[in-house]
Coordinates of C-alpha atoms and ligand atoms in Angstrom, one line a residue:
X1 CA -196.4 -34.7 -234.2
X2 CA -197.4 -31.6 -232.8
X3 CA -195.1 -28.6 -232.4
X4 CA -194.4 -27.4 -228.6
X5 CA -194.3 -23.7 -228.8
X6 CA -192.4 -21.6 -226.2
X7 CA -195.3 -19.3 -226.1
X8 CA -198.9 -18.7 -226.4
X9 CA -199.8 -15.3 -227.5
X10 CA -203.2 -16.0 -229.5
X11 CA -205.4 -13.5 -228.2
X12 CA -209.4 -14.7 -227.3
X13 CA -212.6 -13.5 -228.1
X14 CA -213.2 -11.1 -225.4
X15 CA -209.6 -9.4 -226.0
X16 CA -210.5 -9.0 -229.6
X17 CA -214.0 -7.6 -229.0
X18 CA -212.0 -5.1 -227.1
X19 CA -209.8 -3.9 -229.8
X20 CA -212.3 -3.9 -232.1
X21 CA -214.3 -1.6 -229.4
X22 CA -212.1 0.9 -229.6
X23 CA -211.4 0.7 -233.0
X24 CA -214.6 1.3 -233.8
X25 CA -214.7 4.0 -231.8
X26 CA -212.6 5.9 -234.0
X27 CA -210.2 7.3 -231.0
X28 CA -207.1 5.0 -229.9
X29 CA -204.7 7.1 -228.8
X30 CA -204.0 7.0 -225.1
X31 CA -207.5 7.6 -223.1
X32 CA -209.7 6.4 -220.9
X33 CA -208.9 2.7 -221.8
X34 CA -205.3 3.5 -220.8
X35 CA -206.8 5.8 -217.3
X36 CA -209.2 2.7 -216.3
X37 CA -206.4 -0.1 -217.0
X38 CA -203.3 1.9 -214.9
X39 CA -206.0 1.7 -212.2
X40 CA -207.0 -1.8 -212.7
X41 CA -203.7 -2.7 -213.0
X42 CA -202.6 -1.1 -209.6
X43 CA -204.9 -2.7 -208.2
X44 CA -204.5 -5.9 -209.1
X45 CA -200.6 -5.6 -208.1
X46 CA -201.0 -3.5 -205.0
X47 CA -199.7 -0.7 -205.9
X48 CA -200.9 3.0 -205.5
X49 CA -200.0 4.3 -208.8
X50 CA -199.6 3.1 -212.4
X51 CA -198.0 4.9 -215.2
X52 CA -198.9 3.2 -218.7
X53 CA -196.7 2.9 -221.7
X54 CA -195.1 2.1 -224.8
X55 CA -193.1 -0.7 -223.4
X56 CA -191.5 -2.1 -221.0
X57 CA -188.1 -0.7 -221.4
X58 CA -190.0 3.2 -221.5
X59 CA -191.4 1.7 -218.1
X60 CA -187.9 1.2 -216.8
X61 CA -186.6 4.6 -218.6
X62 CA -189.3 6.7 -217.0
X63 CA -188.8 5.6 -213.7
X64 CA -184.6 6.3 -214.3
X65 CA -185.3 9.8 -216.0
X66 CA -187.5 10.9 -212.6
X67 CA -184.7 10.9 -210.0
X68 CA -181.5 9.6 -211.8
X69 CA -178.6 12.3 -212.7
X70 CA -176.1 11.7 -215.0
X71 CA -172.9 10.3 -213.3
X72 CA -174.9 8.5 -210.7
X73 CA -174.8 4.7 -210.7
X74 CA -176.9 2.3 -210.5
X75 CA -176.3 -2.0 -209.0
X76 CA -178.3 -4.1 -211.8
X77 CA -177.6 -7.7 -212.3
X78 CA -175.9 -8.6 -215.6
X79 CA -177.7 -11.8 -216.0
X80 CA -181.0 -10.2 -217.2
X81 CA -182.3 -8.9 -220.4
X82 CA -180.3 -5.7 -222.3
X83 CA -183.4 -3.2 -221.4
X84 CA -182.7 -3.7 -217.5
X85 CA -179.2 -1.9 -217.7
X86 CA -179.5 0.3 -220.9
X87 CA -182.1 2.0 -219.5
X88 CA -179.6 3.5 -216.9
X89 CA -177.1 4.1 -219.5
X90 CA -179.5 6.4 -221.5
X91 CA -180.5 8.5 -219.2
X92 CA -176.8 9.3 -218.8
X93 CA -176.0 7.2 -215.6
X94 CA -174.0 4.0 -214.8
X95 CA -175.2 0.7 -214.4
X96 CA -173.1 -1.1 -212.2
X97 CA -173.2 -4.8 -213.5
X98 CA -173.3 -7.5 -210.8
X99 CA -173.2 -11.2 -210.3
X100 CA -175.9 -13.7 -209.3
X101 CA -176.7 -16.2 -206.9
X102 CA -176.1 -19.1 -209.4
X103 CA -179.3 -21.0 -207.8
X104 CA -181.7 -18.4 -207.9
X105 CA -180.5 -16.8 -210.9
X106 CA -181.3 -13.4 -208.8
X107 CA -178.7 -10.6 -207.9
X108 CA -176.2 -11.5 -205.3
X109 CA -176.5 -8.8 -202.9
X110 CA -172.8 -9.6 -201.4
X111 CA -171.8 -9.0 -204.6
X112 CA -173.2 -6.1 -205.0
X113 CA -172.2 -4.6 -202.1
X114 CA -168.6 -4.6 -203.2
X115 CA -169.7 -2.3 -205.6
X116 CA -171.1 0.7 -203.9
X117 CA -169.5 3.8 -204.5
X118 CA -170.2 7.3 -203.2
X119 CA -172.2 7.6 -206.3
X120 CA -174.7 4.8 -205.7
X121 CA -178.2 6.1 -205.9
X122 CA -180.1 3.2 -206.5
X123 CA -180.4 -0.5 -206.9
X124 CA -181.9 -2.4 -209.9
X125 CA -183.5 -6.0 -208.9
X126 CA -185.1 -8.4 -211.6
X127 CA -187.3 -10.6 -210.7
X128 CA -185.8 -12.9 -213.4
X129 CA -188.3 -15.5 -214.9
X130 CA -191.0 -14.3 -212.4
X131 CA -188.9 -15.6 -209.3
X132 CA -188.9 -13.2 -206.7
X133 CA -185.9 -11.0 -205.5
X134 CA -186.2 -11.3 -201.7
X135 CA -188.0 -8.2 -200.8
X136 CA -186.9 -7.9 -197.5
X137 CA -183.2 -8.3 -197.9
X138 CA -183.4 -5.7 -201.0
X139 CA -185.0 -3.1 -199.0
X140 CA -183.0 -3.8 -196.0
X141 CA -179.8 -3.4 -198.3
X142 CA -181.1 0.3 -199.8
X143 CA -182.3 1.3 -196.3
X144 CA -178.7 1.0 -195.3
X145 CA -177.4 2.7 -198.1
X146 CA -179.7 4.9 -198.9
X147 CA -180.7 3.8 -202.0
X148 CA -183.7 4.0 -204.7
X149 CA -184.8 0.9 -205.8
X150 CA -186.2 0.8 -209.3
X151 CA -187.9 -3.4 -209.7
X152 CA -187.8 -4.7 -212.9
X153 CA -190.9 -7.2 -212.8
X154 CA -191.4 -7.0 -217.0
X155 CA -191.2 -10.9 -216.5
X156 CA -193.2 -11.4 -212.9
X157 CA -196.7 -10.7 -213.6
X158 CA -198.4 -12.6 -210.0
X159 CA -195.6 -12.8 -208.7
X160 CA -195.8 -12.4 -204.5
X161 CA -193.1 -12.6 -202.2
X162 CA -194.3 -13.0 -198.5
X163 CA -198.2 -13.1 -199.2
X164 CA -197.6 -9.7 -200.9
X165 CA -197.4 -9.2 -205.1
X166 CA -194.1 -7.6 -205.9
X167 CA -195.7 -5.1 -207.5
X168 CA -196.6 -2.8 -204.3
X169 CA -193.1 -2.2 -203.6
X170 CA -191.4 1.1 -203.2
X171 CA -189.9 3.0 -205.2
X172 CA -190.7 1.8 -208.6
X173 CA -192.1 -1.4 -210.0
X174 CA -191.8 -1.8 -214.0
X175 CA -193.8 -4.1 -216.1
X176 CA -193.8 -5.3 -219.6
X177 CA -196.5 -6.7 -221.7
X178 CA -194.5 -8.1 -224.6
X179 CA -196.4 -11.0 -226.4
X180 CA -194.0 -13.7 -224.5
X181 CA -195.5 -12.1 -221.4
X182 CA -197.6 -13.3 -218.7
X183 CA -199.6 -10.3 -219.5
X184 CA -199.8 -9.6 -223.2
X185 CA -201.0 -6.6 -225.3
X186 CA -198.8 -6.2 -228.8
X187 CA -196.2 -3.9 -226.9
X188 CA -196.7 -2.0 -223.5
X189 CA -195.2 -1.2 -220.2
X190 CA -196.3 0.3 -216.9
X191 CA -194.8 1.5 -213.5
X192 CA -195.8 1.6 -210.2
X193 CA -194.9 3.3 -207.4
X194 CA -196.5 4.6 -204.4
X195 CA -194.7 8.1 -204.1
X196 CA -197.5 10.6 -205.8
X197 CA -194.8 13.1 -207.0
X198 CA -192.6 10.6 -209.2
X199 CA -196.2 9.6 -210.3
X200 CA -196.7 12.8 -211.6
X201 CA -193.6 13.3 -212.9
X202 CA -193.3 10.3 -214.9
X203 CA -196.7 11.0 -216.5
X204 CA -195.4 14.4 -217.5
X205 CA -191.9 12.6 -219.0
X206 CA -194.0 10.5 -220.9
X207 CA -195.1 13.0 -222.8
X208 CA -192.3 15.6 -223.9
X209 CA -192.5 16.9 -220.2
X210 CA -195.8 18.1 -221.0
X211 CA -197.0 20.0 -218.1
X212 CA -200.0 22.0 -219.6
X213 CA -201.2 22.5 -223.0
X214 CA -197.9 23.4 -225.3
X215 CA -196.0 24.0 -222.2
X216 CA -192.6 22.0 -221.6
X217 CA -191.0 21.8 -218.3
X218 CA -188.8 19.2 -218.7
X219 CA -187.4 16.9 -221.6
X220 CA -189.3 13.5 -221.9
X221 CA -190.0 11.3 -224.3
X222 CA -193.4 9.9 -226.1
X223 CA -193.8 7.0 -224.7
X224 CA -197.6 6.7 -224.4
X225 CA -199.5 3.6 -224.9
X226 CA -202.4 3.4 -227.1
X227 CA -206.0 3.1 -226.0
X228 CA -206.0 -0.3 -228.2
X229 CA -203.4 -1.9 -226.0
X230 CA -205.2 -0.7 -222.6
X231 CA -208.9 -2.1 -223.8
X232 CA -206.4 -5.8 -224.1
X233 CA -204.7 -5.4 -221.1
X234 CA -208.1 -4.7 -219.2
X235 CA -209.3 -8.3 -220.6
X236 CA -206.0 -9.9 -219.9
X237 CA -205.9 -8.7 -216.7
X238 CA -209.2 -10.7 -215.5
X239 CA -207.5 -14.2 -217.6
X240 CA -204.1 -13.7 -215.5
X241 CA -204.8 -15.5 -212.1
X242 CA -206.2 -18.8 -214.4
X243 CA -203.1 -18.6 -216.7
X244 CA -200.4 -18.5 -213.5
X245 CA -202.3 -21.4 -212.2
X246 CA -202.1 -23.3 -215.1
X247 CA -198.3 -22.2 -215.3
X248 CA -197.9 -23.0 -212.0
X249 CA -198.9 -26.6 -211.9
X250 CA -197.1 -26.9 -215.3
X251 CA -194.1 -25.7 -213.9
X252 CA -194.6 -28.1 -210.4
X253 CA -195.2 -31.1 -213.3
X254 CA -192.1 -30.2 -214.9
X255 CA -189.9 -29.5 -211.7
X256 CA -191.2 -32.8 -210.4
X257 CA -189.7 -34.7 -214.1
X258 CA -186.8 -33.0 -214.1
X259 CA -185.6 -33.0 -210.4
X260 CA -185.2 -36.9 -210.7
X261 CA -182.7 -36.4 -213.8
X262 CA -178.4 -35.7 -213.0
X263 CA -176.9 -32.9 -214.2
X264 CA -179.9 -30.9 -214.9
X265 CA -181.7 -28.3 -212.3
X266 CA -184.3 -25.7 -212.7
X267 CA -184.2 -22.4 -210.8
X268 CA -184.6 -22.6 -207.0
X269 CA -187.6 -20.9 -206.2
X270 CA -187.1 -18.2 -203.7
X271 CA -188.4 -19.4 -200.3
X272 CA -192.1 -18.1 -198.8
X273 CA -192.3 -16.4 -202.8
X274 CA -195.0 -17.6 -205.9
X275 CA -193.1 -17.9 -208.8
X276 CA -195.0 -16.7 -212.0
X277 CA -193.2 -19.0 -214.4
X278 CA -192.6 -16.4 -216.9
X279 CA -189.8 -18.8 -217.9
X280 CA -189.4 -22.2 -216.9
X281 CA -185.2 -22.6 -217.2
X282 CA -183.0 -25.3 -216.2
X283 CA -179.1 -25.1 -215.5
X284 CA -177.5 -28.1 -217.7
X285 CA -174.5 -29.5 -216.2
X286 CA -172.8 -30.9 -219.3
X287 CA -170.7 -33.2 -217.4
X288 CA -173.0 -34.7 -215.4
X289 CA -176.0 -34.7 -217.8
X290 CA -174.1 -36.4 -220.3
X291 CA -174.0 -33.7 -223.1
X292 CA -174.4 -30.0 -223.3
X293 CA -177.1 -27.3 -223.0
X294 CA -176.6 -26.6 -227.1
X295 CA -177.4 -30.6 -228.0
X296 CA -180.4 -30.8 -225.5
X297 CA -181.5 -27.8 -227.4
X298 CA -181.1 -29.9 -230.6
X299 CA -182.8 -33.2 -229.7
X300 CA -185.8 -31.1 -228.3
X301 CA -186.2 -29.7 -231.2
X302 CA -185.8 -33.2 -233.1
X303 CA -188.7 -34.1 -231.4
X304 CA -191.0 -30.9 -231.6
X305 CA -190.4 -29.3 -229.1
X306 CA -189.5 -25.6 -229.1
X307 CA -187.0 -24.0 -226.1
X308 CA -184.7 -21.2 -226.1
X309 CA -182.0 -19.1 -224.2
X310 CA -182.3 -16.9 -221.5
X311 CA -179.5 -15.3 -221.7
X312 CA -176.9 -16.9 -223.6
X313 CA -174.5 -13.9 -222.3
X314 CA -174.4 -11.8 -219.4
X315 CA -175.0 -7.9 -220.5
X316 CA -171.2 -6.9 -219.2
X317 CA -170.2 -8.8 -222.2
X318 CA -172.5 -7.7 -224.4
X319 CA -170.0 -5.5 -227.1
X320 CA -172.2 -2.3 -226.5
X321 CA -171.2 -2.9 -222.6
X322 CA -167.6 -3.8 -223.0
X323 CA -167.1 -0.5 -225.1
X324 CA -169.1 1.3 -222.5
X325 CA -167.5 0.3 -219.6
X326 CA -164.6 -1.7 -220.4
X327 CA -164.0 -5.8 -219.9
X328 CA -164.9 -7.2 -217.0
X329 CA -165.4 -10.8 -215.3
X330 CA -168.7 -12.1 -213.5
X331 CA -168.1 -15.9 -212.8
X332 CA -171.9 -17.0 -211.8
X333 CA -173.0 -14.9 -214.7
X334 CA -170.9 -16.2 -217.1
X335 CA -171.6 -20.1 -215.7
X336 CA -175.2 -20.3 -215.7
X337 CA -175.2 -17.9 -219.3
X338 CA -173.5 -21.3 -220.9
X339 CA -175.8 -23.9 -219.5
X340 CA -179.4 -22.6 -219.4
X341 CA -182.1 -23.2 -220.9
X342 CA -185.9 -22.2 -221.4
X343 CA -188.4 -24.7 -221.7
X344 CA -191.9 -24.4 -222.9
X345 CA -194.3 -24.0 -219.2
X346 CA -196.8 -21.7 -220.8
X347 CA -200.7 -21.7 -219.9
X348 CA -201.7 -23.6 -223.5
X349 CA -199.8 -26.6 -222.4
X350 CA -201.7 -29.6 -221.5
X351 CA -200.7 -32.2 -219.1
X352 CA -199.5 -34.8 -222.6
X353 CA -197.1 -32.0 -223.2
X354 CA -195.6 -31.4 -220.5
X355 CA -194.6 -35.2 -219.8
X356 CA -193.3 -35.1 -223.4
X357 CA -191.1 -32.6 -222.8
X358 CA -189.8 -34.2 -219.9
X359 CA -189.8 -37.8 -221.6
X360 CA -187.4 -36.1 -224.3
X361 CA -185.1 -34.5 -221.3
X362 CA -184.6 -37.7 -220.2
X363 CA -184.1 -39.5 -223.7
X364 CA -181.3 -36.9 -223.6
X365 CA -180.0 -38.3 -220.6
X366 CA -176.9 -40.6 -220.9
X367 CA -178.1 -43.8 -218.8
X368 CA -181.9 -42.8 -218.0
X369 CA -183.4 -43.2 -221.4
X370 CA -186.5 -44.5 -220.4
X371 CA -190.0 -43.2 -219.2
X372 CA -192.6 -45.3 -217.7
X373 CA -195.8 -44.8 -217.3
X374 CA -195.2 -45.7 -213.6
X375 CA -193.4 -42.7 -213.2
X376 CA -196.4 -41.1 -214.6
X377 CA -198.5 -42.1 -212.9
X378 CA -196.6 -40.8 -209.5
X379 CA -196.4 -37.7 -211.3
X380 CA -200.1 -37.8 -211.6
X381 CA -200.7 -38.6 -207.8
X382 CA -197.9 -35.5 -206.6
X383 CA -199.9 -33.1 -204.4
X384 CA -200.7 -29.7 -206.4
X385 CA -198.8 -26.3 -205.1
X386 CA -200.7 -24.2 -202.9
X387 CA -201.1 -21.2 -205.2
X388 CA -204.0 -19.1 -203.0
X389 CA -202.8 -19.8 -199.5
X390 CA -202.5 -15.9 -197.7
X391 CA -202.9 -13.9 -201.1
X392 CA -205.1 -11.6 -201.7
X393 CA -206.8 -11.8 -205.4
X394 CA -208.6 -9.2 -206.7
X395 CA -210.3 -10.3 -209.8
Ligands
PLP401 C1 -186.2 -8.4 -217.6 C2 -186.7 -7.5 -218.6 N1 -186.6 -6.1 -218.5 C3 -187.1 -5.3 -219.4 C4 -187.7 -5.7 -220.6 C5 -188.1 -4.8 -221.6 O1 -189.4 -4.9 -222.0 P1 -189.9 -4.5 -223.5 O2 -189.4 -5.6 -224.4 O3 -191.4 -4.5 -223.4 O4 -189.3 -3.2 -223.8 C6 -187.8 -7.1 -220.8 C7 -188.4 -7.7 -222.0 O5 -188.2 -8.8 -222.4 C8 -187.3 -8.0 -219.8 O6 -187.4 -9.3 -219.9

């Protein structure tokens, strides 16, 4: 039988030749592989300027060290990975954990409300799985209280809300390109912003504050990618609109299965948004769906078929956190931490696969264990998501 990974992460030929290009050449530090892939990359999210890196947590970092001061705080969602707070934290600020919307897995903005202080500078939003934050309530909400707003998009590479990619947004936009990625390099990050200034200053930070030749004018860090990553990311960067498409009608496939089946529910899409399908994760309502997230996990994987947990904690109760900043309750957080659960939806899949996964979600299922191949074929004949209507592509 074969195995159903979570991920794909085998590079191609044309990635490779690339490595080996600049391996070749003898010079890999960061360069002009690294100068020509920030611009590609900008331009391929919308954004004005692109600041490459080591990863994507020194994406998120660079963008906190260029305006945050210590004592300020920062709204971030606690369901989310560590990086997205603990980059706050280590640049000597707060983050302020909040609470979801337990259908969009996103940052409840009532929620976070409640916790603005007079020393709220900014606002943290992750587009979590590649589902996109509503843009316009989030900048409505720091407009009104005057706040930065730093995007953590390391999971939601293509992602658009609106006709627009998320990744055009003020003030800062950070990516990762982490093998699980929809973008994938070995280890990177980047972030965007259009505000020249905090461009300049976050290339500077990246660098030991570097400003001219042995000349420091402000602590940073060395966070520089290497020209090896950049030549990989360039090639990636022209395979990512056919791997989201792939992902995306994987992802419809799977949505389709699994809406049919009680007690089980994948993330509800943002409305007028693409989701990039970074992860596709369902919610597992143990009493309706007959037995619990943990066991589905087991009988997938009794039947060869990988998954995994994203996250199986929210980060205020990570131990780190609760030392930091002392115990604290987030009910959506902690719900939808105990019930979810990644499935495989990456761009390798092929249509066998994904009805195998969702034959083995239903197996699972108390009083549905069955699958036709009636219900196949009306998977089959479902119409297709409209993945280009109003967006601009530019490869
Ligand atoms: C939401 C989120 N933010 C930040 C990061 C950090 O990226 P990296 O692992 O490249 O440091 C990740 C990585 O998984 C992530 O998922």
């Amino acid at each position: 039988m074969k195995q159903i990974e979570m991920s794909a992460t085998k590079l191609d030929d044309s990635e490779i030749e690339a490595a080996l290009r600049v391996l070749r050449s003898g010079a890999f530090r960061q360069g002009k592989e690294c100068e020509a892939f920030e611009i590609e990359f900008a331009e391929k999210v919308g954004a004005k300027y692109a600041v490459a890196s080591s990863n994507g947590s020194a994406a998120l970092h660079l963008a906190y060290m260029a305006f945050l001061k210590p004592g300020d705080e920062v709204l971030v969602p606690s369901f989310a990975f560590i990086a997205s707070a603990a980059m706050i934290s280590m640049t000597q600020a707060k983050p302020v954990l909040c609470d979801i919307d337990p259908k969009t897995f996103l940052i409840d903005l009532n929620d976070a409300e409640q916790r603005i202080t007079h020393r709220t500078r900014a606002i943290a939003p992750v587009h979590l799985f590649g589902n996109a934050c509503n843009t316009e309530d989030v900048s409505n909400f720091a407009d009104k209280h005057h706040l930065k707003i730093v995007w953590d998009a390391a999971q939601a590479h293509g992602t658009m809300h609106k006709a627009q990619d998320i990744g055009g947004f003020p003030d800062f936009v950070c990516y990762s390109f982490y093998p699980s990625k929809n973008t994938f390099v070995g280890e990177g990050g980047m972030t965007c912003t259009p505000h020249a200034e905090l461009h300049e200053k976050m290339k500077y930070l990246r660098s030991h504050g570097e400003t001219r030749k042995d000349y420091h004018t402000m602590l940073g860090m060395d966070y520089r990618m290497t020209d090896i990553e950049a030549a990989i990311g360039r090639e990636q960067l022209r395979h990512l609109d056919r791997m989201l498409e792939i992902r995306r009608k994987n992802a419809h496939h799977l949505e389709i299965g699994i809406a049919a089946i009680p007690g089980i529910r994948s993330q509800h899409v943002t409305p007028n948004s693409l989701h990039a399908w970074r992860q596709y994760c369902v919610y597992v309502d143990a009493d309706k769906f007959g037995c619990d997230r943990d066991t589905l996990a087991e009988h997938l994987k009794e039947r060869g078929i990988a998954s995994s947990i994203h996250y199986p904690r929210g980060i205020h109760s990570q131990p780190v956190f609760e030392q930091l900043y002392g115990r604290t309750s987030l009910p959506n957080t902690e719900q939808i931490s105990r019930g979810i659960l990644a499935l495989p939806v990456h761009h390798e899949l092929h249509e066998d696969d994904v009805y195998r996964i969702i034959e083995a979600v239903e197996e699972c299922y108390d009083h549905s264990p069955y699958f036709s191949s009636a219900r196949m074929s009306r998977l089959e004949l479902m119409p297709q998501p409209e993945f280009s209507q109003g967006i601009q592509r530019s490869v």
